Amino acid sequence: MAGLLVMLNNFLHDLAVAVFFCSWMGLLVLAREAQEQSAVRRLDRAFRKTAGWSFFFILALGVVRTVYYREYEWYSAVEHGQVAALVVKHALFVVIIVAGWTYLWKTRKNRAG
């Protein structure tokens, strides 16, 4: 049963990452395409809220995943050379998240000023 719950957690963690990524991509398109339309502002708020909740779930489920990783996935990952790929993947995600937040913060600040 624990293995099934860990697998479900891992799926939800990956799904939250996908939702987060898609929300940020949507925000980038909105920031580039439109400035002052009320519908766009509502979409902007909805995307930001979705991205925020997704980020929360990424962190929360990632903690669970980290706790159980050694027990359920570590040996297979080491055996197949996946540890280095996981480090690179997470470093890339951090760069994408920081770049996205920086870009969106600057575009929002420029529109307000």
mmCIF file of N, CA and C in Angstrom, residues 12-13 16 52-62:
data_model
loop_
_atom_site.group_PDB
_atom_site.id
_atom_site.type_symbol
_atom_site.label_atom_id
_atom_site.label_comp_id
_atom_site.label_asym_id
_atom_site.label_seq_id
_atom_site.Cartn_x
_atom_site.Cartn_y
_atom_site.Cartn_z
ATOM 1 N N LEU A 12 1.204 12.978 -8.801
ATOM 2 C CA LEU A 12 0.627 14.287 -8.502
ATOM 3 C C LEU A 12 1.701 15.375 -8.490
ATOM 4 N N HIS A 13 2.889 15.035 -8.012
ATOM 5 C CA HIS A 13 4.005 15.990 -8.032
ATOM 6 C C HIS A 13 4.338 16.380 -9.469
ATOM 7 N N ALA A 16 1.589 18.533 -10.939
ATOM 8 C CA ALA A 16 1.676 19.914 -10.446
ATOM 9 C C ALA A 16 2.764 20.683 -11.184
ATOM 10 N N GLY A 52 0.481 29.579 -8.490
ATOM 11 C CA GLY A 52 0.813 29.617 -7.069
ATOM 12 C C GLY A 52 0.429 28.331 -6.346
ATOM 13 N N TRP A 53 -0.797 27.861 -6.592
ATOM 14 C CA TRP A 53 -1.228 26.606 -5.972
ATOM 15 C C TRP A 53 -0.409 25.428 -6.487
ATOM 16 N N SER A 54 -0.096 25.437 -7.766
ATOM 17 C CA SER A 54 0.727 24.361 -8.326
ATOM 18 C C SER A 54 2.106 24.355 -7.684
ATOM 19 N N PHE A 55 2.687 25.545 -7.494
ATOM 20 C CA PHE A 55 3.998 25.633 -6.862
ATOM 21 C C PHE A 55 3.943 25.108 -5.430
ATOM 22 N N PHE A 56 2.873 25.441 -4.707
ATOM 23 C CA PHE A 56 2.692 24.921 -3.354
ATOM 24 C C PHE A 56 2.669 23.389 -3.369
ATOM 25 N N PHE A 57 1.895 22.803 -4.296
ATOM 26 C CA PHE A 57 1.822 21.347 -4.382
ATOM 27 C C PHE A 57 3.147 20.730 -4.826
ATOM 28 N N ILE A 58 3.872 21.416 -5.698
ATOM 29 C CA ILE A 58 5.193 20.920 -6.102
ATOM 30 C C ILE A 58 6.083 20.787 -4.871
ATOM 31 N N LEU A 59 6.104 21.827 -4.048
ATOM 32 C CA LEU A 59 6.946 21.785 -2.855
ATOM 33 C C LEU A 59 6.453 20.753 -1.841
ATOM 34 N N ALA A 60 5.158 20.755 -1.561
ATOM 35 C CA ALA A 60 4.619 19.828 -0.557
ATOM 36 C C ALA A 60 4.790 18.377 -0.982
ATOM 37 N N LEU A 61 4.423 18.063 -2.216
ATOM 38 C CA LEU A 61 4.555 16.689 -2.696
ATOM 39 C C LEU A 61 6.017 16.331 -2.925
ATOM 40 N N GLY A 62 6.836 17.319 -3.254
ATOM 41 C CA GLY A 62 8.260 17.072 -3.416
ATOM 42 C C GLY A 62 8.924 16.676 -2.111
#
